């Protein structure tokens, strides 16, 4: 089973590129971010013609997330991240596909920092940590896929950190939360299969970054404890970034060996439960201080 994440950076403008990628790579599930379109403008007719069902959570001009599933409609489980009823940003959607829970997220960028946008990024991340901990504790097979807007390390996940030192994507607070997420037990699929390789998923439009391969790794797929042993492949479809009119991100994907069967949930391990509870308490304590 192939599951991908792709920040489309405007589905209206990039629809031909999206359809080309779907036809060539044929992922079973595709998580999209930055639709930049209200719900009524989502191109569901073209998506269905390509062989995919979809659920989506749009927003005019900004944000927006969607989950596509080949030959079926994803079963929606959640629309929006819990924890703040006043948050109107369309940044999270969750569905079940073939027995797997798929969370699609577009974590806030946070720039400029310091300031309210960075504060919002950290607050949203804390809410996501709390929700992720609950998902992990269920023992269900879960994939959390999306644009996390976090560069995990200076060594392998960015071409050169010098000019990005003040950027929200590299700040200690952002990376601390990323590490807290992994500490819950989630597996960073791409890094697991490429432990020593500089590998990027994003190249912005400035300073000739794409031709120079001056990129960042900010699009991630995290696997729950039940799915991690099924990981067989993970990579980036770089060819999509080289197309005319492409998004500044490239699709990132994993292949899971499901043995020809639907995923089956299993009770969470005691050790995993303890890790999750500890992480959740830490998150709640930090949130209470703010």
PDB file of C-alpha atoms in Angstrom:
ATOM      1  CA  UNK A   1       0.000   0.000   0.000  1.00  0.00           C
ATOM      2  CA  UNK A   2       1.463   3.323  -1.080  1.00  0.00           C
ATOM      3  CA  UNK A   3       0.640   6.436   0.976  1.00  0.00           C
ATOM      4  CA  UNK A   4       1.900   9.860  -0.084  1.00  0.00           C
ATOM      5  CA  UNK A   5       1.868  13.437   1.113  1.00  0.00           C
ATOM      6  CA  UNK A   6       2.041  16.419  -1.228  1.00  0.00           C
ATOM      7  CA  UNK A   7       1.852  20.136  -0.494  1.00  0.00           C
ATOM      8  CA  UNK A   8       0.169  21.160  -3.736  1.00  0.00           C
ATOM      9  CA  UNK A   9       0.552  24.926  -3.110  1.00  0.00           C
ATOM     10  CA  UNK A  10      -2.724  25.872  -4.804  1.00  0.00           C
ATOM     11  CA  UNK A  11      -4.823  23.078  -6.254  1.00  0.00           C
ATOM     12  CA  UNK A  12      -6.430  25.335  -8.846  1.00  0.00           C
ATOM     13  CA  UNK A  13      -3.116  26.239 -10.446  1.00  0.00           C
ATOM     14  CA  UNK A  14      -1.450  22.831  -9.924  1.00  0.00           C
ATOM     15  CA  UNK A  15      -4.298  20.495 -10.872  1.00  0.00           C
ATOM     16  CA  UNK A  16      -2.646  19.343 -14.149  1.00  0.00           C
ATOM     17  CA  UNK A  17       0.542  18.504 -12.231  1.00  0.00           C
ATOM     18  CA  UNK A  18      -1.473  16.643  -9.580  1.00  0.00           C
ATOM     19  CA  UNK A  19      -3.312  14.575 -12.172  1.00  0.00           C
ATOM     20  CA  UNK A  20      -0.061  13.793 -13.983  1.00  0.00           C
ATOM     21  CA  UNK A  21       1.509  12.578 -10.763  1.00  0.00           C
ATOM     22  CA  UNK A  22      -1.538  10.476  -9.807  1.00  0.00           C
ATOM     23  CA  UNK A  23      -1.546   8.791 -13.210  1.00  0.00           C
ATOM     24  CA  UNK A  24       2.173   8.031 -13.198  1.00  0.00           C
ATOM     25  CA  UNK A  25       2.755   7.034  -9.569  1.00  0.00           C
ATOM     26  CA  UNK A  26      -0.730   5.761  -8.630  1.00  0.00           C
ATOM     27  CA  UNK A  27      -0.566   6.106  -4.820  1.00  0.00           C
ATOM     28  CA  UNK A  28      -3.307   4.313  -2.894  1.00  0.00           C
ATOM     29  CA  UNK A  29      -3.693   7.327  -0.613  1.00  0.00           C
ATOM     30  CA  UNK A  30      -2.615  10.930  -1.230  1.00  0.00           C
ATOM     31  CA  UNK A  31      -2.663  13.607   1.469  1.00  0.00           C
ATOM     32  CA  UNK A  32      -2.704  17.142   0.066  1.00  0.00           C
ATOM     33  CA  UNK A  33      -1.921  20.432   1.793  1.00  0.00           C
ATOM     34  CA  UNK A  34      -2.281  24.114   0.929  1.00  0.00           C
ATOM     35  CA  UNK A  35      -5.283  23.700  -1.328  1.00  0.00           C
ATOM     36  CA  UNK A  36      -5.808  27.475  -1.151  1.00  0.00           C
ATOM     37  CA  UNK A  37      -9.401  27.036  -2.252  1.00  0.00           C
ATOM     38  CA  UNK A  38     -12.829  27.040  -0.558  1.00  0.00           C
ATOM     39  CA  UNK A  39     -14.729  23.761  -0.347  1.00  0.00           C
ATOM     40  CA  UNK A  40     -16.906  24.505  -3.366  1.00  0.00           C
ATOM     41  CA  UNK A  41     -13.840  25.009  -5.592  1.00  0.00           C
ATOM     42  CA  UNK A  42     -12.264  21.635  -4.877  1.00  0.00           C
ATOM     43  CA  UNK A  43     -11.974  19.842  -8.273  1.00  0.00           C
ATOM     44  CA  UNK A  44     -13.756  16.671  -7.219  1.00  0.00           C
ATOM     45  CA  UNK A  45     -15.003  15.894 -10.747  1.00  0.00           C
ATOM     46  CA  UNK A  46     -11.447  15.784 -12.121  1.00  0.00           C
ATOM     47  CA  UNK A  47     -10.240  13.829  -9.076  1.00  0.00           C
ATOM     48  CA  UNK A  48     -12.961  11.216  -9.531  1.00  0.00           C
ATOM     49  CA  UNK A  49     -12.224  10.978 -13.244  1.00  0.00           C
ATOM     50  CA  UNK A  50      -8.640  10.114 -12.257  1.00  0.00           C
ATOM     51  CA  UNK A  51      -9.932   7.199 -10.200  1.00  0.00           C
ATOM     52  CA  UNK A  52      -9.912   8.713  -6.715  1.00  0.00           C
ATOM     53  CA  UNK A  53     -12.460   9.498  -4.068  1.00  0.00           C
ATOM     54  CA  UNK A  54     -11.728  12.373  -1.709  1.00  0.00           C
ATOM     55  CA  UNK A  55     -12.601  14.307   1.400  1.00  0.00           C
ATOM     56  CA  UNK A  56     -11.377  17.867   1.859  1.00  0.00           C
ATOM     57  CA  UNK A  57     -11.364  20.810   4.248  1.00  0.00           C
ATOM     58  CA  UNK A  58     -10.881  23.994   2.260  1.00  0.00           C
ATOM     59  CA  UNK A  59     -10.301  27.667   2.987  1.00  0.00           C
ATOM     60  CA  UNK A  60     -10.315  30.664   0.670  1.00  0.00           C
ATOM     61  CA  UNK A  61      -6.778  31.652  -0.447  1.00  0.00           C
ATOM     62  CA  UNK A  62      -5.004  29.920   2.445  1.00  0.00           C
ATOM     63  CA  UNK A  63      -4.386  26.501   4.011  1.00  0.00           C
ATOM     64  CA  UNK A  64      -6.705  23.621   3.086  1.00  0.00           C
ATOM     65  CA  UNK A  65      -6.134  19.860   3.334  1.00  0.00           C
ATOM     66  CA  UNK A  66      -7.510  16.788   1.546  1.00  0.00           C
ATOM     67  CA  UNK A  67      -7.231  12.999   1.551  1.00  0.00           C
ATOM     68  CA  UNK A  68      -7.568  11.089  -1.732  1.00  0.00           C
ATOM     69  CA  UNK A  69      -8.067   7.321  -1.951  1.00  0.00           C
ATOM     70  CA  UNK A  70      -7.827   5.189  -5.077  1.00  0.00           C
ATOM     71  CA  UNK A  71     -11.093   3.533  -6.170  1.00  0.00           C
ATOM     72  CA  UNK A  72     -12.949   4.467  -2.992  1.00  0.00           C
ATOM     73  CA  UNK A  73     -14.099   7.320  -0.775  1.00  0.00           C
ATOM     74  CA  UNK A  74     -12.103   7.831   2.413  1.00  0.00           C
ATOM     75  CA  UNK A  75     -14.254   7.508   5.531  1.00  0.00           C
ATOM     76  CA  UNK A  76     -13.986  10.835   7.329  1.00  0.00           C
ATOM     77  CA  UNK A  77     -13.154  10.588  11.036  1.00  0.00           C
ATOM     78  CA  UNK A  78     -12.276  14.157  11.957  1.00  0.00           C
ATOM     79  CA  UNK A  79     -12.301  17.601  10.377  1.00  0.00           C
ATOM     80  CA  UNK A  80     -10.091  20.081  12.204  1.00  0.00           C
ATOM     81  CA  UNK A  81      -7.662  19.643  15.088  1.00  0.00           C
ATOM     82  CA  UNK A  82      -9.266  19.446  18.543  1.00  0.00           C
ATOM     83  CA  UNK A  83      -8.319  21.694  21.421  1.00  0.00           C
ATOM     84  CA  UNK A  84      -9.242  25.198  20.231  1.00  0.00           C
ATOM     85  CA  UNK A  85     -12.828  25.864  19.105  1.00  0.00           C
ATOM     86  CA  UNK A  86     -11.834  29.357  17.959  1.00  0.00           C
ATOM     87  CA  UNK A  87      -9.238  28.130  15.460  1.00  0.00           C
ATOM     88  CA  UNK A  88     -10.693  28.643  11.968  1.00  0.00           C
ATOM     89  CA  UNK A  89      -7.661  27.480   9.970  1.00  0.00           C
ATOM     90  CA  UNK A  90      -8.220  24.427   7.735  1.00  0.00           C
ATOM     91  CA  UNK A  91      -5.090  22.478   8.677  1.00  0.00           C
ATOM     92  CA  UNK A  92      -6.136  18.965   9.678  1.00  0.00           C
ATOM     93  CA  UNK A  93      -8.354  16.202   8.357  1.00  0.00           C
ATOM     94  CA  UNK A  94      -8.501  12.525   9.303  1.00  0.00           C
ATOM     95  CA  UNK A  95      -9.947   9.474   7.584  1.00  0.00           C
ATOM     96  CA  UNK A  96      -9.941   5.688   7.492  1.00  0.00           C
ATOM     97  CA  UNK A  97      -8.754   3.970   4.324  1.00  0.00           C
ATOM     98  CA  UNK A  98      -8.450   0.180   4.121  1.00  0.00           C
ATOM     99  CA  UNK A  99      -8.315  -0.138   7.885  1.00  0.00           C
ATOM    100  CA  UNK A 100      -5.613   2.516   8.339  1.00  0.00           C
ATOM    101  CA  UNK A 101      -6.245   5.819  10.079  1.00  0.00           C
ATOM    102  CA  UNK A 102      -4.704   8.608   7.994  1.00  0.00           C
ATOM    103  CA  UNK A 103      -4.134  12.044   9.507  1.00  0.00           C
ATOM    104  CA  UNK A 104      -3.333  14.790   6.983  1.00  0.00           C
ATOM    105  CA  UNK A 105      -1.858  17.983   8.420  1.00  0.00           C
ATOM    106  CA  UNK A 106      -0.502  21.354   7.427  1.00  0.00           C
ATOM    107  CA  UNK A 107       1.360  22.610  10.476  1.00  0.00           C
ATOM    108  CA  UNK A 108       1.713  26.417  10.702  1.00  0.00           C
ATOM    109  CA  UNK A 109       4.854  27.957   9.226  1.00  0.00           C
ATOM    110  CA  UNK A 110       5.368  30.324  12.167  1.00  0.00           C
ATOM    111  CA  UNK A 111       7.200  33.168  10.433  1.00  0.00           C
ATOM    112  CA  UNK A 112       8.023  35.830  11.321  1.00  0.00           C
ATOM    113  CA  UNK A 113       9.312  35.066  14.765  1.00  0.00           C
ATOM    114  CA  UNK A 114       9.097  36.154  17.444  1.00  0.00           C
ATOM    115  CA  UNK A 115       5.478  37.156  17.148  1.00  0.00           C
ATOM    116  CA  UNK A 116       1.880  35.902  17.099  1.00  0.00           C
ATOM    117  CA  UNK A 117       2.422  33.616  14.095  1.00  0.00           C
ATOM    118  CA  UNK A 118       5.217  31.755  15.865  1.00  0.00           C
ATOM    119  CA  UNK A 119       3.142  31.559  19.051  1.00  0.00           C
ATOM    120  CA  UNK A 120       0.293  30.073  17.006  1.00  0.00           C
ATOM    121  CA  UNK A 121       2.658  27.518  15.468  1.00  0.00           C
ATOM    122  CA  UNK A 122       3.772  26.299  18.888  1.00  0.00           C
ATOM    123  CA  UNK A 123       0.249  26.250  20.297  1.00  0.00           C
ATOM    124  CA  UNK A 124      -1.005  24.296  17.269  1.00  0.00           C
ATOM    125  CA  UNK A 125       1.910  21.884  17.610  1.00  0.00           C
ATOM    126  CA  UNK A 126       1.064  21.308  21.274  1.00  0.00           C
ATOM    127  CA  UNK A 127      -2.537  20.516  20.331  1.00  0.00           C
ATOM    128  CA  UNK A 128      -1.287  18.147  17.652  1.00  0.00           C
ATOM    129  CA  UNK A 129       1.006  16.415  20.140  1.00  0.00           C
ATOM    130  CA  UNK A 130      -1.941  15.794  22.440  1.00  0.00           C
ATOM    131  CA  UNK A 131      -4.085  14.405  19.597  1.00  0.00           C
ATOM    132  CA  UNK A 132      -1.243  12.268  18.227  1.00  0.00           C
ATOM    133  CA  UNK A 133      -0.693  10.755  21.680  1.00  0.00           C
ATOM    134  CA  UNK A 134      -4.336   9.699  21.841  1.00  0.00           C
ATOM    135  CA  UNK A 135      -4.153   8.175  18.358  1.00  0.00           C
ATOM    136  CA  UNK A 136      -0.999   6.239  19.220  1.00  0.00           C
ATOM    137  CA  UNK A 137      -2.539   4.939  22.444  1.00  0.00           C
ATOM    138  CA  UNK A 138      -5.457   3.362  20.563  1.00  0.00           C
ATOM    139  CA  UNK A 139      -3.149   0.746  19.041  1.00  0.00           C
ATOM    140  CA  UNK A 140      -4.752   1.260  15.629  1.00  0.00           C
ATOM    141  CA  UNK A 141      -2.546   1.437  12.517  1.00  0.00           C
ATOM    142  CA  UNK A 142      -2.044   5.166  11.923  1.00  0.00           C
ATOM    143  CA  UNK A 143      -0.125   7.340   9.456  1.00  0.00           C
ATOM    144  CA  UNK A 144       0.361  11.042  10.199  1.00  0.00           C
ATOM    145  CA  UNK A 145       1.313  12.638   6.880  1.00  0.00           C
ATOM    146  CA  UNK A 146       1.820  16.211   5.844  1.00  0.00           C
ATOM    147  CA  UNK A 147       3.816  19.400   5.748  1.00  0.00           C
ATOM    148  CA  UNK A 148       5.115  19.742   9.302  1.00  0.00           C
ATOM    149  CA  UNK A 149       7.099  22.931   8.627  1.00  0.00           C
ATOM    150  CA  UNK A 150       9.920  21.551  10.775  1.00  0.00           C
ATOM    151  CA  UNK A 151      13.475  20.802   9.611  1.00  0.00           C
ATOM    152  CA  UNK A 152      14.523  18.070  12.077  1.00  0.00           C
ATOM    153  CA  UNK A 153      18.334  18.517  11.860  1.00  0.00           C
ATOM    154  CA  UNK A 154      20.992  20.824  10.430  1.00  0.00           C
ATOM    155  CA  UNK A 155      23.091  17.918   9.214  1.00  0.00           C
ATOM    156  CA  UNK A 156      20.815  15.904   6.912  1.00  0.00           C
ATOM    157  CA  UNK A 157      17.572  17.824   6.442  1.00  0.00           C
ATOM    158  CA  UNK A 158      18.692  21.158   4.959  1.00  0.00           C
ATOM    159  CA  UNK A 159      21.233  22.137   2.310  1.00  0.00           C
ATOM    160  CA  UNK A 160      22.846  24.815   4.505  1.00  0.00           C
ATOM    161  CA  UNK A 161      21.347  26.097   7.755  1.00  0.00           C
ATOM    162  CA  UNK A 162      23.318  29.362   7.878  1.00  0.00           C
ATOM    163  CA  UNK A 163      20.787  31.553   6.084  1.00  0.00           C
ATOM    164  CA  UNK A 164      17.858  29.872   7.864  1.00  0.00           C
ATOM    165  CA  UNK A 165      19.013  30.252  11.466  1.00  0.00           C
ATOM    166  CA  UNK A 166      16.269  32.761  12.314  1.00  0.00           C
ATOM    167  CA  UNK A 167      13.541  30.880  10.460  1.00  0.00           C
ATOM    168  CA  UNK A 168      10.692  29.304  12.444  1.00  0.00           C
ATOM    169  CA  UNK A 169      11.308  25.925  10.772  1.00  0.00           C
ATOM    170  CA  UNK A 170      14.665  25.493  12.537  1.00  0.00           C
ATOM    171  CA  UNK A 171      13.981  26.978  15.953  1.00  0.00           C
ATOM    172  CA  UNK A 172      14.718  24.970  19.112  1.00  0.00           C
ATOM    173  CA  UNK A 173      11.051  25.175  20.172  1.00  0.00           C
ATOM    174  CA  UNK A 174       9.898  23.675  16.862  1.00  0.00           C
ATOM    175  CA  UNK A 175      12.474  20.896  16.991  1.00  0.00           C
ATOM    176  CA  UNK A 176      11.731  20.184  20.647  1.00  0.00           C
ATOM    177  CA  UNK A 177       8.126  19.435  19.739  1.00  0.00           C
ATOM    178  CA  UNK A 178       9.198  17.288  16.788  1.00  0.00           C
ATOM    179  CA  UNK A 179      11.364  15.209  19.145  1.00  0.00           C
ATOM    180  CA  UNK A 180       8.481  14.987  21.626  1.00  0.00           C
ATOM    181  CA  UNK A 181       6.314  13.616  18.821  1.00  0.00           C
ATOM    182  CA  UNK A 182       8.843  10.912  17.952  1.00  0.00           C
ATOM    183  CA  UNK A 183       9.230  10.114  21.657  1.00  0.00           C
ATOM    184  CA  UNK A 184       5.588   9.024  21.681  1.00  0.00           C
ATOM    185  CA  UNK A 185       6.725   6.094  19.531  1.00  0.00           C
ATOM    186  CA  UNK A 186       6.096   7.303  15.968  1.00  0.00           C
ATOM    187  CA  UNK A 187       8.517   6.213  13.224  1.00  0.00           C
ATOM    188  CA  UNK A 188       9.902   8.808  10.804  1.00  0.00           C
ATOM    189  CA  UNK A 189       9.570   6.620   7.696  1.00  0.00           C
ATOM    190  CA  UNK A 190      11.817   8.496   5.288  1.00  0.00           C
ATOM    191  CA  UNK A 191      14.683   8.895   7.740  1.00  0.00           C
ATOM    192  CA  UNK A 192      14.381   5.287   8.889  1.00  0.00           C
ATOM    193  CA  UNK A 193      15.108   3.989   5.383  1.00  0.00           C
ATOM    194  CA  UNK A 194      17.586   6.752   4.500  1.00  0.00           C
ATOM    195  CA  UNK A 195      19.490   7.190   7.786  1.00  0.00           C
ATOM    196  CA  UNK A 196      22.604   8.913   6.414  1.00  0.00           C
ATOM    197  CA  UNK A 197      21.333  10.569   3.240  1.00  0.00           C
ATOM    198  CA  UNK A 198      20.697  14.268   2.691  1.00  0.00           C
ATOM    199  CA  UNK A 199      17.176  14.137   1.347  1.00  0.00           C
ATOM    200  CA  UNK A 200      14.835  17.056   0.666  1.00  0.00           C
ATOM    201  CA  UNK A 201      11.120  17.529  -0.016  1.00  0.00           C
ATOM    202  CA  UNK A 202      10.937  21.317  -0.534  1.00  0.00           C
ATOM    203  CA  UNK A 203      12.883  23.771  -2.697  1.00  0.00           C
ATOM    204  CA  UNK A 204      11.591  27.348  -2.696  1.00  0.00           C
ATOM    205  CA  UNK A 205      11.316  29.478  -5.815  1.00  0.00           C
ATOM    206  CA  UNK A 206      14.121  31.873  -4.867  1.00  0.00           C
ATOM    207  CA  UNK A 207      17.885  31.998  -5.422  1.00  0.00           C
ATOM    208  CA  UNK A 208      17.893  29.141  -7.932  1.00  0.00           C
ATOM    209  CA  UNK A 209      17.302  26.646  -5.123  1.00  0.00           C
ATOM    210  CA  UNK A 210      15.778  23.865  -7.231  1.00  0.00           C
ATOM    211  CA  UNK A 211      18.548  23.663  -9.894  1.00  0.00           C
ATOM    212  CA  UNK A 212      21.147  23.806  -7.097  1.00  0.00           C
ATOM    213  CA  UNK A 213      19.331  21.148  -5.020  1.00  0.00           C
ATOM    214  CA  UNK A 214      19.269  23.615  -2.139  1.00  0.00           C
ATOM    215  CA  UNK A 215      16.336  22.068  -0.331  1.00  0.00           C
ATOM    216  CA  UNK A 216      14.782  21.255   3.030  1.00  0.00           C
ATOM    217  CA  UNK A 217      13.029  18.193   4.425  1.00  0.00           C
ATOM    218  CA  UNK A 218       9.776  19.411   5.954  1.00  0.00           C
ATOM    219  CA  UNK A 219       7.221  16.903   4.582  1.00  0.00           C
ATOM    220  CA  UNK A 220       7.040  13.828   6.786  1.00  0.00           C
ATOM    221  CA  UNK A 221       5.144  10.563   7.179  1.00  0.00           C
ATOM    222  CA  UNK A 222       5.048   9.133  10.688  1.00  0.00           C
ATOM    223  CA  UNK A 223       4.001   5.534  11.292  1.00  0.00           C
ATOM    224  CA  UNK A 224       2.425   4.075  14.386  1.00  0.00           C
ATOM    225  CA  UNK A 225       3.876   1.091  16.217  1.00  0.00           C
ATOM    226  CA  UNK A 226       1.627  -1.323  14.323  1.00  0.00           C
ATOM    227  CA  UNK A 227       2.656  -0.052  10.874  1.00  0.00           C
ATOM    228  CA  UNK A 228       6.390   0.547  11.368  1.00  0.00           C
ATOM    229  CA  UNK A 229       7.363  -3.159  10.856  1.00  0.00           C
ATOM    230  CA  UNK A 230       5.434  -3.100   7.558  1.00  0.00           C
ATOM    231  CA  UNK A 231       7.558  -0.307   6.070  1.00  0.00           C
ATOM    232  CA  UNK A 232       9.192  -1.473   2.842  1.00  0.00           C
ATOM    233  CA  UNK A 233      10.066   1.703   0.911  1.00  0.00           C
ATOM    234  CA  UNK A 234      10.027   5.491   1.279  1.00  0.00           C
ATOM    235  CA  UNK A 235      11.180   8.197  -1.086  1.00  0.00           C
ATOM    236  CA  UNK A 236      10.494  11.542  -2.768  1.00  0.00           C
ATOM    237  CA  UNK A 237       9.089  11.954  -6.293  1.00  0.00           C
ATOM    238  CA  UNK A 238      11.568  14.665  -7.223  1.00  0.00           C
ATOM    239  CA  UNK A 239      10.573  14.636 -10.892  1.00  0.00           C
ATOM    240  CA  UNK A 240       7.326  16.413 -10.012  1.00  0.00           C
ATOM    241  CA  UNK A 241       9.222  19.434  -8.644  1.00  0.00           C
ATOM    242  CA  UNK A 242      10.975  19.816 -11.996  1.00  0.00           C
ATOM    243  CA  UNK A 243       7.758  20.199 -13.998  1.00  0.00           C
ATOM    244  CA  UNK A 244       6.723  23.565 -15.417  1.00  0.00           C
ATOM    245  CA  UNK A 245       4.454  25.368 -12.972  1.00  0.00           C
ATOM    246  CA  UNK A 246       5.160  22.881 -10.194  1.00  0.00           C
ATOM    247  CA  UNK A 247       4.619  23.308  -6.480  1.00  0.00           C
ATOM    248  CA  UNK A 248       7.732  24.127  -4.453  1.00  0.00           C
ATOM    249  CA  UNK A 249       7.231  20.755  -2.700  1.00  0.00           C
ATOM    250  CA  UNK A 250       7.616  17.255  -4.142  1.00  0.00           C
ATOM    251  CA  UNK A 251       5.381  14.305  -3.209  1.00  0.00           C
ATOM    252  CA  UNK A 252       6.836  12.137  -0.445  1.00  0.00           C
ATOM    253  CA  UNK A 253       5.646   8.571   0.055  1.00  0.00           C
ATOM    254  CA  UNK A 254       5.890   5.260   1.861  1.00  0.00           C
ATOM    255  CA  UNK A 255       5.091   1.714   0.798  1.00  0.00           C
ATOM    256  CA  UNK A 256       3.687  -0.641   3.404  1.00  0.00           C
ATOM    257  CA  UNK A 257       3.499  -4.410   3.128  1.00  0.00           C
ATOM    258  CA  UNK A 258      -0.055  -5.176   4.181  1.00  0.00           C
ATOM    259  CA  UNK A 259       0.157  -8.813   3.078  1.00  0.00           C
ATOM    260  CA  UNK A 260      -2.887  -8.440   0.853  1.00  0.00           C
ATOM    261  CA  UNK A 261      -5.067  -7.766   3.888  1.00  0.00           C
ATOM    262  CA  UNK A 262      -6.625  -4.773   5.559  1.00  0.00           C
ATOM    263  CA  UNK A 263      -4.707  -3.428   8.513  1.00  0.00           C
ATOM    264  CA  UNK A 264      -5.804  -4.830  11.860  1.00  0.00           C
ATOM    265  CA  UNK A 265      -5.696  -2.956  15.130  1.00  0.00           C
ATOM    266  CA  UNK A 266      -3.923  -4.440  18.110  1.00  0.00           C
ATOM    267  CA  UNK A 267      -3.941  -3.472  21.786  1.00  0.00           C
ATOM    268  CA  UNK A 268      -1.300  -0.891  22.640  1.00  0.00           C
ATOM    269  CA  UNK A 269       1.810  -2.169  24.363  1.00  0.00           C
ATOM    270  CA  UNK A 270       2.269  -1.261  28.019  1.00  0.00           C
ATOM    271  CA  UNK A 271       5.580   0.471  27.307  1.00  0.00           C
ATOM    272  CA  UNK A 272       4.040   2.493  24.496  1.00  0.00           C
ATOM    273  CA  UNK A 273       1.128   3.459  26.732  1.00  0.00           C
ATOM    274  CA  UNK A 274       3.506   4.712  29.409  1.00  0.00           C
ATOM    275  CA  UNK A 275       5.504   6.781  26.871  1.00  0.00           C
ATOM    276  CA  UNK A 276       2.347   8.307  25.438  1.00  0.00           C
ATOM    277  CA  UNK A 277       0.907   9.206  28.841  1.00  0.00           C
ATOM    278  CA  UNK A 278       4.206  10.806  29.881  1.00  0.00           C
ATOM    279  CA  UNK A 279       4.379  12.860  26.681  1.00  0.00           C
ATOM    280  CA  UNK A 280       0.744  13.925  27.006  1.00  0.00           C
ATOM    281  CA  UNK A 281       1.272  15.087  30.593  1.00  0.00           C
ATOM    282  CA  UNK A 282       4.325  17.092  29.522  1.00  0.00           C
ATOM    283  CA  UNK A 283       2.368  18.780  26.744  1.00  0.00           C
ATOM    284  CA  UNK A 284      -0.529  19.611  29.072  1.00  0.00           C
ATOM    285  CA  UNK A 285       1.846  21.044  31.677  1.00  0.00           C
ATOM    286  CA  UNK A 286       3.487  23.342  29.099  1.00  0.00           C
ATOM    287  CA  UNK A 287       0.123  24.458  27.748  1.00  0.00           C
ATOM    288  CA  UNK A 288      -1.083  25.336  31.258  1.00  0.00           C
ATOM    289  CA  UNK A 289       1.932  27.642  31.792  1.00  0.00           C
ATOM    290  CA  UNK A 290       1.166  29.771  28.741  1.00  0.00           C
TER     291      UNK A 290
END
